[in-house]
mmCIF file of C-alpha atoms in Angstrom:
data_model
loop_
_atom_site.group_PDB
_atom_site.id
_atom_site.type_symbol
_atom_site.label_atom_id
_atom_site.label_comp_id
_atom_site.label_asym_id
_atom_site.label_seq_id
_atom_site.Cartn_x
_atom_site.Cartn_y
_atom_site.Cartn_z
ATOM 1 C CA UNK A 1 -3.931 1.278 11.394
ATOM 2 C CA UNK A 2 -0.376 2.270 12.209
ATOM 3 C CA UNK A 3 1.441 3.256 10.500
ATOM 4 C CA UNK A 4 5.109 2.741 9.046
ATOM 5 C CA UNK A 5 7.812 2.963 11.848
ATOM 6 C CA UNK A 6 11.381 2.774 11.592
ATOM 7 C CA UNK A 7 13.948 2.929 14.200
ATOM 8 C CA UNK A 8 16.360 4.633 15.489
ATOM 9 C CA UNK A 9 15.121 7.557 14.883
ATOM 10 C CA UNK A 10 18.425 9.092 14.831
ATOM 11 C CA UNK A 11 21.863 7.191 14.301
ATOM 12 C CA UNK A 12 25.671 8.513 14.891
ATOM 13 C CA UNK A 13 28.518 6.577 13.592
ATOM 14 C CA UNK A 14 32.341 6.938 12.827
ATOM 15 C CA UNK A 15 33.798 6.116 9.428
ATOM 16 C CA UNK A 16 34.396 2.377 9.101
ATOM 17 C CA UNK A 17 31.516 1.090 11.360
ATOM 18 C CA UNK A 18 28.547 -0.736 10.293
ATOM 19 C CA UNK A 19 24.900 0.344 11.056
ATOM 20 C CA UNK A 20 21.417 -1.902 10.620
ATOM 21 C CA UNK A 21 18.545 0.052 10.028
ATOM 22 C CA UNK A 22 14.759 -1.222 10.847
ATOM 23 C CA UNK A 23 11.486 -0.814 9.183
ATOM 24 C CA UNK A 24 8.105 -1.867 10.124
ATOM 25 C CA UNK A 25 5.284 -1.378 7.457
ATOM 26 C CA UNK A 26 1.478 -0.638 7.413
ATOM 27 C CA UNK A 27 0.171 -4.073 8.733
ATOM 28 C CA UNK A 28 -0.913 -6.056 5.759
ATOM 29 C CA UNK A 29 1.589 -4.374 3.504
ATOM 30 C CA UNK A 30 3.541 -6.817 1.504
ATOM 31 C CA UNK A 31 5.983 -4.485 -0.001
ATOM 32 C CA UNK A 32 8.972 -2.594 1.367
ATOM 33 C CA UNK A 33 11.113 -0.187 -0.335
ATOM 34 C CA UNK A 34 14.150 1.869 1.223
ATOM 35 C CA UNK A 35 14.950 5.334 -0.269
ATOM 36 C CA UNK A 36 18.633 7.467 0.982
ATOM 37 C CA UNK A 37 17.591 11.284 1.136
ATOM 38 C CA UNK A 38 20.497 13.617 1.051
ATOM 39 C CA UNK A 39 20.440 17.521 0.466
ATOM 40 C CA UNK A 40 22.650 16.791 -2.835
ATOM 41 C CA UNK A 41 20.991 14.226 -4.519
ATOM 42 C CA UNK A 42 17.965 14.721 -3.503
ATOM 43 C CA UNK A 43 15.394 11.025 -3.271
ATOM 44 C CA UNK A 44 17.166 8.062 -4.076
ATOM 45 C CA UNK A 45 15.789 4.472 -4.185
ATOM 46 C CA UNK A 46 18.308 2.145 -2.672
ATOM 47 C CA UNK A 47 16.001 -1.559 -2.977
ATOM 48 C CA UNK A 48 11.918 -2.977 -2.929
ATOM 49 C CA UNK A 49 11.378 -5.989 -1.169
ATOM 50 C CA UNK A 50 8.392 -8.178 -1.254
ATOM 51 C CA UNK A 51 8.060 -11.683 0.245
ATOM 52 C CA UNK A 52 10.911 -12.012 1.392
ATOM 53 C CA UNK A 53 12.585 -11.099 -1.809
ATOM 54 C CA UNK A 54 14.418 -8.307 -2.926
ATOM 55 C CA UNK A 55 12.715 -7.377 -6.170
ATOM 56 C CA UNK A 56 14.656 -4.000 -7.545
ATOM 57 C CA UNK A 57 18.124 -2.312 -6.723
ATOM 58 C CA UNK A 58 19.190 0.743 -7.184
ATOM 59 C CA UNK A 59 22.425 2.279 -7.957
ATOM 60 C CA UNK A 60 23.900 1.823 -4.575
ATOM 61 C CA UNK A 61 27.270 -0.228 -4.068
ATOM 62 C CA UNK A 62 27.414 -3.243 -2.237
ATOM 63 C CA UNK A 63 27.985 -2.039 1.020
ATOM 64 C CA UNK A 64 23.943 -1.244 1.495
ATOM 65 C CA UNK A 65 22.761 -4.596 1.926
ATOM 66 C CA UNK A 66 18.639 -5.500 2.950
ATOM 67 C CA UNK A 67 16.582 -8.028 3.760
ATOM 68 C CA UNK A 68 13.081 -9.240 4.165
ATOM 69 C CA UNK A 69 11.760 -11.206 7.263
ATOM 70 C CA UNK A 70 8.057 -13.373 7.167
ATOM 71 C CA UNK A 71 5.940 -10.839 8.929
ATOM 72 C CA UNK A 72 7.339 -7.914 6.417
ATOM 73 C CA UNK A 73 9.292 -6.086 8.646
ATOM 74 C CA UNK A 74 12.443 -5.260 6.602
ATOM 75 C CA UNK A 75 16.345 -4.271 7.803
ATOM 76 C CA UNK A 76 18.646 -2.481 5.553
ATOM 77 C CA UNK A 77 22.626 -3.050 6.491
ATOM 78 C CA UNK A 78 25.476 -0.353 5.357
ATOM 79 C CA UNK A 79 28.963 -1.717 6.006
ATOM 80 C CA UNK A 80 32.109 0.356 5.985
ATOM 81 C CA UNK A 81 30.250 3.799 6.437
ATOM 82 C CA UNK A 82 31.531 6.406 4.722
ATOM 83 C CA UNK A 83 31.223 10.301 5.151
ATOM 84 C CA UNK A 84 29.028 10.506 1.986
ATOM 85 C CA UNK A 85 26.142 8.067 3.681
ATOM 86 C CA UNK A 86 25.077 10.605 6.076
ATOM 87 C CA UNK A 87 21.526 10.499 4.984
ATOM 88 C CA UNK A 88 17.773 10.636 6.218
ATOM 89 C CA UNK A 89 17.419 6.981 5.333
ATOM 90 C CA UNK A 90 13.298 6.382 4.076
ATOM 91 C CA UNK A 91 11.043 3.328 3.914
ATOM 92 C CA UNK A 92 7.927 2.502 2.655
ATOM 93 C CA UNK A 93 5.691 0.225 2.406
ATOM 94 C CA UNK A 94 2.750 -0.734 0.135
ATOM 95 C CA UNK A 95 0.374 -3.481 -0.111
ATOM 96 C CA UNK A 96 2.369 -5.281 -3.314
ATOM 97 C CA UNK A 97 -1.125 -5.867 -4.993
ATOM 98 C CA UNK A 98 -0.238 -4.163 -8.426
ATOM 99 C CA UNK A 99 2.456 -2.073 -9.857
ATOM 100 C CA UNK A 100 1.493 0.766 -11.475
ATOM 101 C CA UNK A 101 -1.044 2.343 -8.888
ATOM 102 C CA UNK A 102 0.324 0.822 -5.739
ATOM 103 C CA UNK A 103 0.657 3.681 -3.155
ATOM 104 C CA UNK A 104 3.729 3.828 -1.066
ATOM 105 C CA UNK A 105 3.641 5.055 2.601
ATOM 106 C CA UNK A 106 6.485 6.641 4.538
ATOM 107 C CA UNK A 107 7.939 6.257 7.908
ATOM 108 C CA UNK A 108 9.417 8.600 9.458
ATOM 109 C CA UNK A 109 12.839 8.157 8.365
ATOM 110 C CA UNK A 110 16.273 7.442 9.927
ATOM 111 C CA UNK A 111 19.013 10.516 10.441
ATOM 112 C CA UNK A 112 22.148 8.840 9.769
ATOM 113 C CA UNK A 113 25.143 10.587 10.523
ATOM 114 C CA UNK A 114 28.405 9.867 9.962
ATOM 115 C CA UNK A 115 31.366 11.475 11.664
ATOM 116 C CA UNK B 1 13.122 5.813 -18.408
ATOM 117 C CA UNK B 2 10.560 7.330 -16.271
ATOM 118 C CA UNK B 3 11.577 10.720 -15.280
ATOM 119 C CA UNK B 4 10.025 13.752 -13.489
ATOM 120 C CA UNK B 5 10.977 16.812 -13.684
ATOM 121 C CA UNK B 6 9.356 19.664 -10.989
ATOM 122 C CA UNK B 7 10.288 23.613 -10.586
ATOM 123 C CA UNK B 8 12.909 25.108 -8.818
ATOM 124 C CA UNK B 9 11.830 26.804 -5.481
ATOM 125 C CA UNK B 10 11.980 28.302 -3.217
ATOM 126 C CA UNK B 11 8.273 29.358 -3.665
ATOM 127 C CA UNK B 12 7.904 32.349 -1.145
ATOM 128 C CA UNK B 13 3.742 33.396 -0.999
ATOM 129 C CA UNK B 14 1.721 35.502 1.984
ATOM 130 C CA UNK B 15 -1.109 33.747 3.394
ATOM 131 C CA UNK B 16 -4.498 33.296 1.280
ATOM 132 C CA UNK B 17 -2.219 33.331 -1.744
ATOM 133 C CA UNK B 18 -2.990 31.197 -5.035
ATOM 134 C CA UNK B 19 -0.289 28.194 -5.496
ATOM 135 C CA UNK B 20 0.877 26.703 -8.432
ATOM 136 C CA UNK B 21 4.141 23.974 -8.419
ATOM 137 C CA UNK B 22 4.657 22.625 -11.825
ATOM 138 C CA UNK B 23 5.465 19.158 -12.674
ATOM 139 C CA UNK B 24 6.411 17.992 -16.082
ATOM 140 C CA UNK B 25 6.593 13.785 -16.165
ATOM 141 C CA UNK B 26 8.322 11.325 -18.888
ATOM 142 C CA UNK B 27 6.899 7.734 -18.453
ATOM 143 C CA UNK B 28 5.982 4.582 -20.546
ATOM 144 C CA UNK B 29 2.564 4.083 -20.350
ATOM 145 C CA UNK B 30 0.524 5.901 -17.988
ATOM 146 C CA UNK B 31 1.518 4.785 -14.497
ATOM 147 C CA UNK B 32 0.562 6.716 -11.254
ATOM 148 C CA UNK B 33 1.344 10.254 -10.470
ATOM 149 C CA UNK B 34 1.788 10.887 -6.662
ATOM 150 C CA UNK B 35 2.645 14.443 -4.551
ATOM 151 C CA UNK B 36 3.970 13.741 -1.201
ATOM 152 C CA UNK B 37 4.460 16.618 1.191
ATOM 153 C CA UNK B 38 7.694 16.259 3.698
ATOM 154 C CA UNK B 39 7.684 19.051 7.006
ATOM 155 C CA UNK B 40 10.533 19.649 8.788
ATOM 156 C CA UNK B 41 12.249 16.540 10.108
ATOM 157 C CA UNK B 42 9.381 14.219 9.327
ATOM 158 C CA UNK B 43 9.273 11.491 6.537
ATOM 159 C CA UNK B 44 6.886 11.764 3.118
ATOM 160 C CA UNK B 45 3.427 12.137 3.918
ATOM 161 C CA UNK B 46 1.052 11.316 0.735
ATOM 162 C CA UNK B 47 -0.950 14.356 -0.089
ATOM 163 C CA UNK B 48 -2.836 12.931 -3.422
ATOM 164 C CA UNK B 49 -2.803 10.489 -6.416
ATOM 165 C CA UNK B 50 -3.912 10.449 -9.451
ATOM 166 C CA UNK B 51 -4.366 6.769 -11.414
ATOM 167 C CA UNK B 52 -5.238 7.905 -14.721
ATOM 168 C CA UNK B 53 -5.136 10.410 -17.185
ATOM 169 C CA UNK B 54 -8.131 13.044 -16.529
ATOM 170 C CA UNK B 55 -7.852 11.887 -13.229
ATOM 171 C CA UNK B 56 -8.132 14.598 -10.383
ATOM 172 C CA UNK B 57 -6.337 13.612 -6.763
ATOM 173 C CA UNK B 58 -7.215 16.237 -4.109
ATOM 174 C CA UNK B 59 -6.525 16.753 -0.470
ATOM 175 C CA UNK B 60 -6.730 19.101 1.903
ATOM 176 C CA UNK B 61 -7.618 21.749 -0.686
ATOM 177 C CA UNK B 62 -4.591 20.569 -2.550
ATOM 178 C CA UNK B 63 -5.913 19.757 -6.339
ATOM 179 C CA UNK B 64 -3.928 18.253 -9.565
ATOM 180 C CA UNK B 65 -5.077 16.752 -12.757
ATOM 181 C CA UNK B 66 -3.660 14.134 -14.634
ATOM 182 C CA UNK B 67 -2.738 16.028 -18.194
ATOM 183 C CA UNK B 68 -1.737 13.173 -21.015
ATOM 184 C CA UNK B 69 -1.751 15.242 -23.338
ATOM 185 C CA UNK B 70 0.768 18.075 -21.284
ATOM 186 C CA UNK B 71 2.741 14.965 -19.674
ATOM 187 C CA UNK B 72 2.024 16.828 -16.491
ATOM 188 C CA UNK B 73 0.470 16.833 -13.182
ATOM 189 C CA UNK B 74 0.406 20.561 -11.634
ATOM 190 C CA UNK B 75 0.064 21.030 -7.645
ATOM 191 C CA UNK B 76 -2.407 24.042 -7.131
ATOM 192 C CA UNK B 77 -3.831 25.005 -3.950
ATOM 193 C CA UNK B 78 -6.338 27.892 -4.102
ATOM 194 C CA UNK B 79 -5.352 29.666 -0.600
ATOM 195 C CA UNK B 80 -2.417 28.744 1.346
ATOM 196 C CA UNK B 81 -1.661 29.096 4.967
ATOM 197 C CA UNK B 82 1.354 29.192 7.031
ATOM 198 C CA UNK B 83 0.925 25.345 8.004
ATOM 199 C CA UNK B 84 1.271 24.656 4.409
ATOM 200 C CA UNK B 85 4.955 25.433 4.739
ATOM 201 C CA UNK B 86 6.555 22.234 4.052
ATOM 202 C CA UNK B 87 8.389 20.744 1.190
ATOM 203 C CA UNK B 88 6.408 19.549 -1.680
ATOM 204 C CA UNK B 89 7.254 16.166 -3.979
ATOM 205 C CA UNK B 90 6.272 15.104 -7.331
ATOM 206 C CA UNK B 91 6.754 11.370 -8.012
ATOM 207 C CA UNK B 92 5.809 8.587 -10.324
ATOM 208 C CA UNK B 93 6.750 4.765 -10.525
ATOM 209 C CA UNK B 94 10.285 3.663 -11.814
ATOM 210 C CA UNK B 95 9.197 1.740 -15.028
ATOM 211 C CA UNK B 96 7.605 -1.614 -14.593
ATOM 212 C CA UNK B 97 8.298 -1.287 -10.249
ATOM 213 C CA UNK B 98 6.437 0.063 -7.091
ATOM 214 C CA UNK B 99 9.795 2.116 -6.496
ATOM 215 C CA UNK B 100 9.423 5.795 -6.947
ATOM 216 C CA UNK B 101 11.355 8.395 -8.657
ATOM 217 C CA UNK B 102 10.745 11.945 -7.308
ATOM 218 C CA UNK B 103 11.640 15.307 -8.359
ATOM 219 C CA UNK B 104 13.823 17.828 -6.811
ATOM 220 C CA UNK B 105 11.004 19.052 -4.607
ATOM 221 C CA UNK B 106 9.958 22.506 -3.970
ATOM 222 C CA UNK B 107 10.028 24.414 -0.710
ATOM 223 C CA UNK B 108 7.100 26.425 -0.265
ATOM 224 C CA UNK B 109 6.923 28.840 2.347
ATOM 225 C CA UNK B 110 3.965 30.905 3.301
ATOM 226 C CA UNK B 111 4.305 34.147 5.676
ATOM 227 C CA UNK B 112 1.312 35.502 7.498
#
């Protein structure tokens, strides 16, 4: 199987702009989560969606936006960029069959900067 | 809520060395514990799991035990080599979600 893919790969934007981010999970995978990685604060979960839903947010403003489409695939929106969301930006994707021992997979990851 | 709490690296070892990273967890219940392994400017790659206390995930040579009773789920590798360098993660489920939270993750790096 393949396996999670996001793109761009890497991302350069000026304060102010907007950027959409794309994810593509494990085929079969039900589940999509989106994590911000920064040097500072380390792993951060930003939001889980599954069917179409957004399940769980994190403690993110609401400038990071996401959404769900039918097949799974999953787009996370930041509006009004600021210097502090220069980021490798993470999803991952899991089946959605249980909670507790439902195993997330990574992609890649996004390299945000913004200048 | 459910917390985890890993050492401080970096950990600097020579090849063939013995590894140990700790990882101390708070949680309701007894969800999964998860390492994930992250090289240099790739994503999280999923090294092992463990689903239940007693529970040994291994990978790779990479080995850790489910301890209830310590609340903790040490990384140990018996002997390490170069390609090993990478960072290492400890994570378990936010409480009641699929969402992780990880710990600070610890660089290991192994010289030859």
């Amino acid at each position: 199987k393949a396996g999670v893919t996001q793109t761009p790969r890497y991302l350069i934007k000026t304060r102010g702009q907007q950027v959409t981010l794309s994810c593509s999970p494990i085929s079969g995978h039900r589940s999509v989560s989106w994590y911000q990685q920064t040097p500072g604060q380390g792993l951060q979960f930003l939001f889980e969606y599954f069917s179409e839903t957004q399940r769980n947010k994190g403690n993110f403003p609401g400038r990071f936006s996401g959404r769900q489409f039918s097949n799974s695939r999953s787009e996370m929106n930041v509006s009004t960029l600021e210097l502090g969301d220069s980021a490798l930006y993470l999803c991952a994707s899991s089946s959605g069959d249980r909670t507790h021992t439902d195993t997330q997979y990574f992609g890649p990851g996004t390299r945000l900067t913004v200048l | 809520g459910n917390s985890v709490t890993q050492m401080e690296g970096p950990v600097t070892l020579s090849e063939e060395a013995f590894l140990t990273i700790n990882c101390t967890y708070t949680a309701t219940g007894y969800p999964s514990l998860f390492w994930y392994v992250q090289y240099p400017g790739e994503g999280l790659q999923l090294l092992l799991k463990a689903t239940k206390a007693d529970d040994k995930g291994s990978n790779k040579g990479f080995e850790a035990t489910y301890r209830k009773e310590t609340t903790s789920f040490h990384l140990e590798k018996g002997s390490v080599q170069v390609s090993d360098s990478a960072v290492y993660f400890c994570a378990l489920p936010l409480e009641g979600r699929r969402a992780l939270t990880f710990g600070s993750g610890t660089r290991l790096q192994v010289q030859p």
